[in-house]
Tab-separated table of C-alpha atoms and ligand atoms in Angstrom:
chain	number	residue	atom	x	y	z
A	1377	UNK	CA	3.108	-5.582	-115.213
A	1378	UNK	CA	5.410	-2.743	-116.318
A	1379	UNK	CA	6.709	-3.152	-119.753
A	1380	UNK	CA	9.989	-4.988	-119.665
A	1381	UNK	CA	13.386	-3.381	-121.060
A	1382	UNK	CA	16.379	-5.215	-119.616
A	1383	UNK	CA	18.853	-2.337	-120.137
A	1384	UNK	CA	20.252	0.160	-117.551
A	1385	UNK	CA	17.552	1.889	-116.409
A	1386	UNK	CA	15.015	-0.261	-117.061
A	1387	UNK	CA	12.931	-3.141	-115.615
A	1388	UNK	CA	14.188	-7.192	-116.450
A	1389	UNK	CA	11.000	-9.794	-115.763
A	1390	UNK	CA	12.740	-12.822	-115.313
A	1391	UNK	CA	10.649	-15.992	-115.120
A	1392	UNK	CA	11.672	-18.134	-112.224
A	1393	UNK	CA	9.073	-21.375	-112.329
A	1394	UNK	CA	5.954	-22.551	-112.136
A	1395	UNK	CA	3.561	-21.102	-109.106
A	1396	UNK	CA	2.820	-24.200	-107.579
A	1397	UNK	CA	5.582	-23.726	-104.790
A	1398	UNK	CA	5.479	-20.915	-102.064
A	1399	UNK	CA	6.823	-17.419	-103.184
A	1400	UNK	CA	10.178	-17.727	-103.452
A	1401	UNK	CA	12.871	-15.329	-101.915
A	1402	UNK	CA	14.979	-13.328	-104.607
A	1403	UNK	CA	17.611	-10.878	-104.478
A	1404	UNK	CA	19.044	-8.757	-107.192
A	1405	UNK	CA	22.864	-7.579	-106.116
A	1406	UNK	CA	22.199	-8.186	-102.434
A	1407	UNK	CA	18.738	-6.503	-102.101
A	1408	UNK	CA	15.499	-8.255	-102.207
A	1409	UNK	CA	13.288	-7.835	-105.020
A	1410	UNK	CA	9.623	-7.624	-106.318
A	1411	UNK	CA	8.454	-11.361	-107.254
A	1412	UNK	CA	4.516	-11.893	-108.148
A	1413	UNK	CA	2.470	-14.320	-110.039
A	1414	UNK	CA	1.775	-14.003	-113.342
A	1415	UNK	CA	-0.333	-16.325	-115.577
A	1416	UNK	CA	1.631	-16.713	-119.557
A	1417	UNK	CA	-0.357	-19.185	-121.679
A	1418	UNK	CA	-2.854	-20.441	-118.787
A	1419	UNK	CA	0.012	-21.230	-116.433
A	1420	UNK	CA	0.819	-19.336	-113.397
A	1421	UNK	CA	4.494	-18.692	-112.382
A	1422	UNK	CA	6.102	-16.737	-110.824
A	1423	UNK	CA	8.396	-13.671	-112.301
A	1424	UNK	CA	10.793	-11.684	-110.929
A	1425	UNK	CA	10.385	-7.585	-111.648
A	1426	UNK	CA	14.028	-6.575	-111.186
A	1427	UNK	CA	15.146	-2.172	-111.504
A	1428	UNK	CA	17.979	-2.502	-113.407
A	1429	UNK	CA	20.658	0.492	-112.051
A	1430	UNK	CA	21.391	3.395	-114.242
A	1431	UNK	CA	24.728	2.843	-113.831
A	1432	UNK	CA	24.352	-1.202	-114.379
A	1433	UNK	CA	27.074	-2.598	-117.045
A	1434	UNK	CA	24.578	-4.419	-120.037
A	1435	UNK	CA	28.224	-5.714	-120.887
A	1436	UNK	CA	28.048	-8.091	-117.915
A	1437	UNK	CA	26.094	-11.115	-116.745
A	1438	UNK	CA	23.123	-10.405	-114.506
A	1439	UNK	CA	21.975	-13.104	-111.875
A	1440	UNK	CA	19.216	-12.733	-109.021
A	1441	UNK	CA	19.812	-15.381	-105.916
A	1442	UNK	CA	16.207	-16.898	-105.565
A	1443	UNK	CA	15.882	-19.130	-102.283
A	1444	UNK	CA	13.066	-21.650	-102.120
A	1445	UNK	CA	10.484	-21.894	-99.569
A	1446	UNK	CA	11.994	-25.279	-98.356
A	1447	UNK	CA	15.343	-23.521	-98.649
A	1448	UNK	CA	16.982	-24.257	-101.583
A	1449	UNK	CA	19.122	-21.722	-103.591
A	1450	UNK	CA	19.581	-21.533	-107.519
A	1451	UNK	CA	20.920	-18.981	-109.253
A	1452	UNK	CA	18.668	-17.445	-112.467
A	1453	UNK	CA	21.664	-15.589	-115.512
A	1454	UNK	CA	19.608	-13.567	-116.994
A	1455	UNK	CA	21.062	-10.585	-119.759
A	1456	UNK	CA	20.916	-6.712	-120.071
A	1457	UNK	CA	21.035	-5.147	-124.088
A	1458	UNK	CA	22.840	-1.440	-123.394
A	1459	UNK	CA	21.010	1.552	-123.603
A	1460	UNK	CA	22.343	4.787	-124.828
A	1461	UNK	CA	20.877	8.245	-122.935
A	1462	UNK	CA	20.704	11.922	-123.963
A	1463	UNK	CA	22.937	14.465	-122.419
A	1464	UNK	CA	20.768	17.467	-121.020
A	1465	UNK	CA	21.898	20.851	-120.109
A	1466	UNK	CA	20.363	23.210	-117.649
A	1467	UNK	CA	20.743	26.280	-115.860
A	1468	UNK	CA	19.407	26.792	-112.300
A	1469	UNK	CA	20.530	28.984	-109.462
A	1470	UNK	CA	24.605	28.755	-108.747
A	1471	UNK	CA	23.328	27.627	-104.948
A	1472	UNK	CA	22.022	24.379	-106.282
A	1473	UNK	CA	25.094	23.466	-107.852
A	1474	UNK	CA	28.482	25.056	-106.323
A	1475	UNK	CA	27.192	24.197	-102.608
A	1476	UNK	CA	28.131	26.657	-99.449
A	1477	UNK	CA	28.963	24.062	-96.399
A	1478	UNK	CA	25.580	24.802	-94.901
A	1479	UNK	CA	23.980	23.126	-97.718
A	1480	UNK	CA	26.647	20.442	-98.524
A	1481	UNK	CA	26.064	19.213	-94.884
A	1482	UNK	CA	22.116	19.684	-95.207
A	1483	UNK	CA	22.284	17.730	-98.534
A	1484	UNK	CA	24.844	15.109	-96.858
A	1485	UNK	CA	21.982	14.392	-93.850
A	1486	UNK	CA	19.085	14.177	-96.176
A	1487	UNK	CA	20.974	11.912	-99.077
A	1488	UNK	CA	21.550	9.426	-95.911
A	1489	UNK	CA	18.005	9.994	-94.803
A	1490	UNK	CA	16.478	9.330	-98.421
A	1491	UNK	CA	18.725	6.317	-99.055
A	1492	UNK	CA	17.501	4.795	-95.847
A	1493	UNK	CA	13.935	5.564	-96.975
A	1494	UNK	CA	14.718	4.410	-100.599
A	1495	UNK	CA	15.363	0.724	-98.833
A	1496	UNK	CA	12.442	0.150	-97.826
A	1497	UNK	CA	11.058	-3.726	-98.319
A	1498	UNK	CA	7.665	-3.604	-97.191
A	1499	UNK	CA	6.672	-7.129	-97.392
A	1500	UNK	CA	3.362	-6.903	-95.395
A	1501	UNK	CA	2.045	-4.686	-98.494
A	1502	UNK	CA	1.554	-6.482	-102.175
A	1503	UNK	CA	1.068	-4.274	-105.111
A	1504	UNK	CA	-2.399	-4.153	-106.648
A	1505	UNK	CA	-0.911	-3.238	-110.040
A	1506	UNK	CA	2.651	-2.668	-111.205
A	1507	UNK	CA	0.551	-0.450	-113.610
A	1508	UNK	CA	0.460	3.403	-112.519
A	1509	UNK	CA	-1.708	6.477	-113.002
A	1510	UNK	CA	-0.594	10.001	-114.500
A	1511	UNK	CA	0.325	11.745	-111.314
A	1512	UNK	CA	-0.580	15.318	-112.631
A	1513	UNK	CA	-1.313	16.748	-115.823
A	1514	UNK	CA	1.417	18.505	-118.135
A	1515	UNK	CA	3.714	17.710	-120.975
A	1516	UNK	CA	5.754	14.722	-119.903
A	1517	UNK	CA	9.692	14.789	-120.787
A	1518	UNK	CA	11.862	12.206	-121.719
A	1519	UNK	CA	14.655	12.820	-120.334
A	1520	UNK	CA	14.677	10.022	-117.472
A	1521	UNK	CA	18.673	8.511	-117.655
A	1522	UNK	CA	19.303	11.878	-119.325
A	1523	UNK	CA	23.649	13.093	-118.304
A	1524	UNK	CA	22.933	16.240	-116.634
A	1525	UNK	CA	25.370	19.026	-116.779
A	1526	UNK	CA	23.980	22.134	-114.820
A	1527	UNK	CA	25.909	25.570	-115.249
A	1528	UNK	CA	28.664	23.544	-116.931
A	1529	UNK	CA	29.291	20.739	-114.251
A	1530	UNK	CA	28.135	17.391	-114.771
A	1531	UNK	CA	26.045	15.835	-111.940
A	1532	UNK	CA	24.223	12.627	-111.395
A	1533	UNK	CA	22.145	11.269	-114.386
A	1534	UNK	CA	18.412	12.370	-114.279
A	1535	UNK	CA	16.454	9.680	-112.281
A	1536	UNK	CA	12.691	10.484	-113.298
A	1537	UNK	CA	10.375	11.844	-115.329
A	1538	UNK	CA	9.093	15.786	-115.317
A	1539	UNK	CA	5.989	16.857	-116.030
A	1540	UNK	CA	5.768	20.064	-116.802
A	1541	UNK	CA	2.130	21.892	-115.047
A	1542	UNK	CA	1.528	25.150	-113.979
A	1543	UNK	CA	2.347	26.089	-109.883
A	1544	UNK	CA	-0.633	25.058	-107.428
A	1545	UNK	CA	-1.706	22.065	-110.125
A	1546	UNK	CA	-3.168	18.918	-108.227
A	1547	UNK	CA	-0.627	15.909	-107.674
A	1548	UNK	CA	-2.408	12.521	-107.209
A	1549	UNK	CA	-0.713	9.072	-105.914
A	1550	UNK	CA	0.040	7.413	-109.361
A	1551	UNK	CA	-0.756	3.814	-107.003
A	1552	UNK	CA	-2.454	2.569	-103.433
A	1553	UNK	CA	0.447	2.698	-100.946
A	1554	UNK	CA	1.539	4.289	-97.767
A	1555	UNK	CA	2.738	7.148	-97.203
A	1556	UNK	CA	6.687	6.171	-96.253
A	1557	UNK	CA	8.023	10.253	-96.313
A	1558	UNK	CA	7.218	14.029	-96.242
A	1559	UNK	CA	9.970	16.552	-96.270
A	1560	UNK	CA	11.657	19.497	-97.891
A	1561	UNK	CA	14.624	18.638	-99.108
A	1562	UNK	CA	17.480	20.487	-100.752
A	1563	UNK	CA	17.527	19.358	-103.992
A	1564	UNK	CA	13.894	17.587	-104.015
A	1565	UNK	CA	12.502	20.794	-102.711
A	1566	UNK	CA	8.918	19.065	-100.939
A	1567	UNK	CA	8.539	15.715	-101.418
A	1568	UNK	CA	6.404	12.719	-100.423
A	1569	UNK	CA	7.442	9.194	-101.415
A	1570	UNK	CA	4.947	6.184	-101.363
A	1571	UNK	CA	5.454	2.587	-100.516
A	1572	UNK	CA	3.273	0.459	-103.089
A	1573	UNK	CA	5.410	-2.517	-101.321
A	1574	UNK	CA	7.909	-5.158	-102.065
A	1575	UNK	CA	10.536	-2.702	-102.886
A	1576	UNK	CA	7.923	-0.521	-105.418
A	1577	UNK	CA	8.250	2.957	-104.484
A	1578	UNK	CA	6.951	6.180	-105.946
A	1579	UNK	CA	8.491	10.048	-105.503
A	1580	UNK	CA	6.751	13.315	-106.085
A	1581	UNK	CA	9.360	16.107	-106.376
A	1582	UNK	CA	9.245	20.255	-106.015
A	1583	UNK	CA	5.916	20.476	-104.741
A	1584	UNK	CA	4.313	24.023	-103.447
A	1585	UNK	CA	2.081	21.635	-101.310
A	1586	UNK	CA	2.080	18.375	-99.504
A	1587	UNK	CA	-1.749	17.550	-98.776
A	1588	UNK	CA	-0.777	14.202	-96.942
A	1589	UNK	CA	0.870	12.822	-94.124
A	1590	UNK	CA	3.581	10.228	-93.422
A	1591	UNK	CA	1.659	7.284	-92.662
A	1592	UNK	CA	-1.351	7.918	-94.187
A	1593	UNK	CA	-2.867	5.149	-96.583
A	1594	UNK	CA	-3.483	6.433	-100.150
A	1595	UNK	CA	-5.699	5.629	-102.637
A	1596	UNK	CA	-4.286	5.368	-106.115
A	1597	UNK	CA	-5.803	8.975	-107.450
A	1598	UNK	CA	-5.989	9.995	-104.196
A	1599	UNK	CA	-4.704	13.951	-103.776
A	1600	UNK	CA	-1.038	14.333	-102.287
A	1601	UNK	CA	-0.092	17.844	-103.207
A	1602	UNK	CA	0.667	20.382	-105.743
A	1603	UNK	CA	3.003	21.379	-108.326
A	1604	UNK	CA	5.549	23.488	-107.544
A	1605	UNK	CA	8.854	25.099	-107.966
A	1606	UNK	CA	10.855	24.078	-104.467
A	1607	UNK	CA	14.636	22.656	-104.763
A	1608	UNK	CA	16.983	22.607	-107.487
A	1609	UNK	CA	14.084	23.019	-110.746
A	1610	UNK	CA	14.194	25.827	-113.186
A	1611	UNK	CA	10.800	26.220	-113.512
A	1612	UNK	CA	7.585	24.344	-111.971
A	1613	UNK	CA	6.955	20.947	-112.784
A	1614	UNK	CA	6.372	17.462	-111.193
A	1615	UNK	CA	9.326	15.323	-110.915
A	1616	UNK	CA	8.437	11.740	-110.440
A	1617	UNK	CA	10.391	8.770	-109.957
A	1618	UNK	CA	9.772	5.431	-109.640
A	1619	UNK	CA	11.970	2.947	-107.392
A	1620	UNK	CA	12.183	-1.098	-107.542
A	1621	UNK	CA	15.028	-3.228	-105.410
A	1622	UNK	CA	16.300	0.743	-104.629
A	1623	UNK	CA	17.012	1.231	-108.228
A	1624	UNK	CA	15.300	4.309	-110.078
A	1625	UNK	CA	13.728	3.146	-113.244
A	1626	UNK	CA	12.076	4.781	-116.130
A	1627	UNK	CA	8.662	5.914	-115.077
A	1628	UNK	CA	7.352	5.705	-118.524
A	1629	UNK	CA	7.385	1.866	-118.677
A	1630	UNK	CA	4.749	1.731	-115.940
A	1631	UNK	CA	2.484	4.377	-117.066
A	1632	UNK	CA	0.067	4.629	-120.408
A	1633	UNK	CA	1.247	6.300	-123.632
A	1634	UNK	CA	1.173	9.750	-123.404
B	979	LIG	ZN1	13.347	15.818	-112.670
């Protein structure tokens, strides 16, 4: 299990019963999310592994919409606690953040694209372990949830974790998985995203490489491609993101202390 931090940003485990009954069905604002068995004190149950949205308000009640096997539906309240972020400012070429049309309309297509990926509910596909491997070497930053103003214009909050490695530095799969996509994308410069399944997703950002294919089963460790510089970065590193129910959470609750 990840460690659990019920704030924005983070991942609520919400208990939903004993595992004697099939898996139930759960959804977390309309999307379905992870559910697996856990055993607490001897007893198995299941528990629901809910991404909590960056932009979630911890100020209001949170409810998932679990449906029995035999078709009943309950409703499980469950709470967030806020969570305040840094604000983090950076400086990267004026292309990457005042966009000409070209780009705006290349960036338009591939947010669509990567949305569409990000949804992806495998449920053939059961996670060996919500527990993940170091994806590269390198100086990990904190800075997931972090505001981001770049060149003096705020933009979306940062949605990962950076590791900070040398160009041409091995990337591994941080889980077993699929892989769901390989492109090169504006602001992701090449990337290759990973279905672990039910909704658990992993990203691998700026790479110089991609040493897989979309399709391809990976072994957790297993090599994917290299660090690089490609996209909006202002200097090499490995940006890595982790995705449950579509939401990005913080990549540090699933991995060991640094
Ligand atoms: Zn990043």
């Amino acid at each position: 299990m990840p460690d659990a931090a019920a704030v924005p940003g983070g991942v609520a485990i919400v208990a939903l019963g004993p595992s004697r009954a099939p898996r139930p069905s759960t959804t977390y604002q309309g999307r379905p999310v992870l559910v697996r068995e856990e055993v607490r004190e001897g007893r198995p149950r299941w528990v629901a592994v809910v991404g909590i949205g960056l932009a979630a308000d911890a100020a209001q009640p949170q409810a998932l919409q679990v449906r029995e096997a035999g078709g009943r539906e309950r409703r499980v309240a469950f709470k967030l606690s806020p969570k305040r972020y840094a604000e983090q400012r950076l400086t990267v070429a004026p292309r990457h953040v005042e966009l000409a049309p070209d780009d705006l309309a290349r960036h338009e297509r591939e947010r669509a694209h990567l949305t569409a990926v990000l949804r992806t509910f495998t449920t053939a596909r059961e996670p060996a372990t919500l527990r993940l491997l170091v994806p590269t070497a390198g100086p990990r930053s904190a800075t997931f949830g972090a505001r981001r103003i770049f060149n003096h214009q705020p933009r979306a909050p940062h949605s990962g974790m950076d590791l900070a490695a040398p160009t041409g530095t091995p990337v591994v799969c941080a889980a077993a998985g699929e892989v769901l996509d390989v492109g090169d994308y504006f602001f992701n410069g090449h990337t290759v995203i990973v279905d672990h399944g039910l909704g658990f997703l992993t990203l691998y950002c700026h790479l110089s490489a991609v040493d897989t294919e979309r399709g391809r089963e990976v072994a957790a460790g297993a090599l994917i491609g290299k660090v690089g510089a490609t996209g909006r970065v202002t200097g090499p590193h490995l940006h890595f993101s982790v995705y449950l129910n579509t939401q990005s959470v913080d990549p540090a609750l699933f991995l060991p202390t640094a």
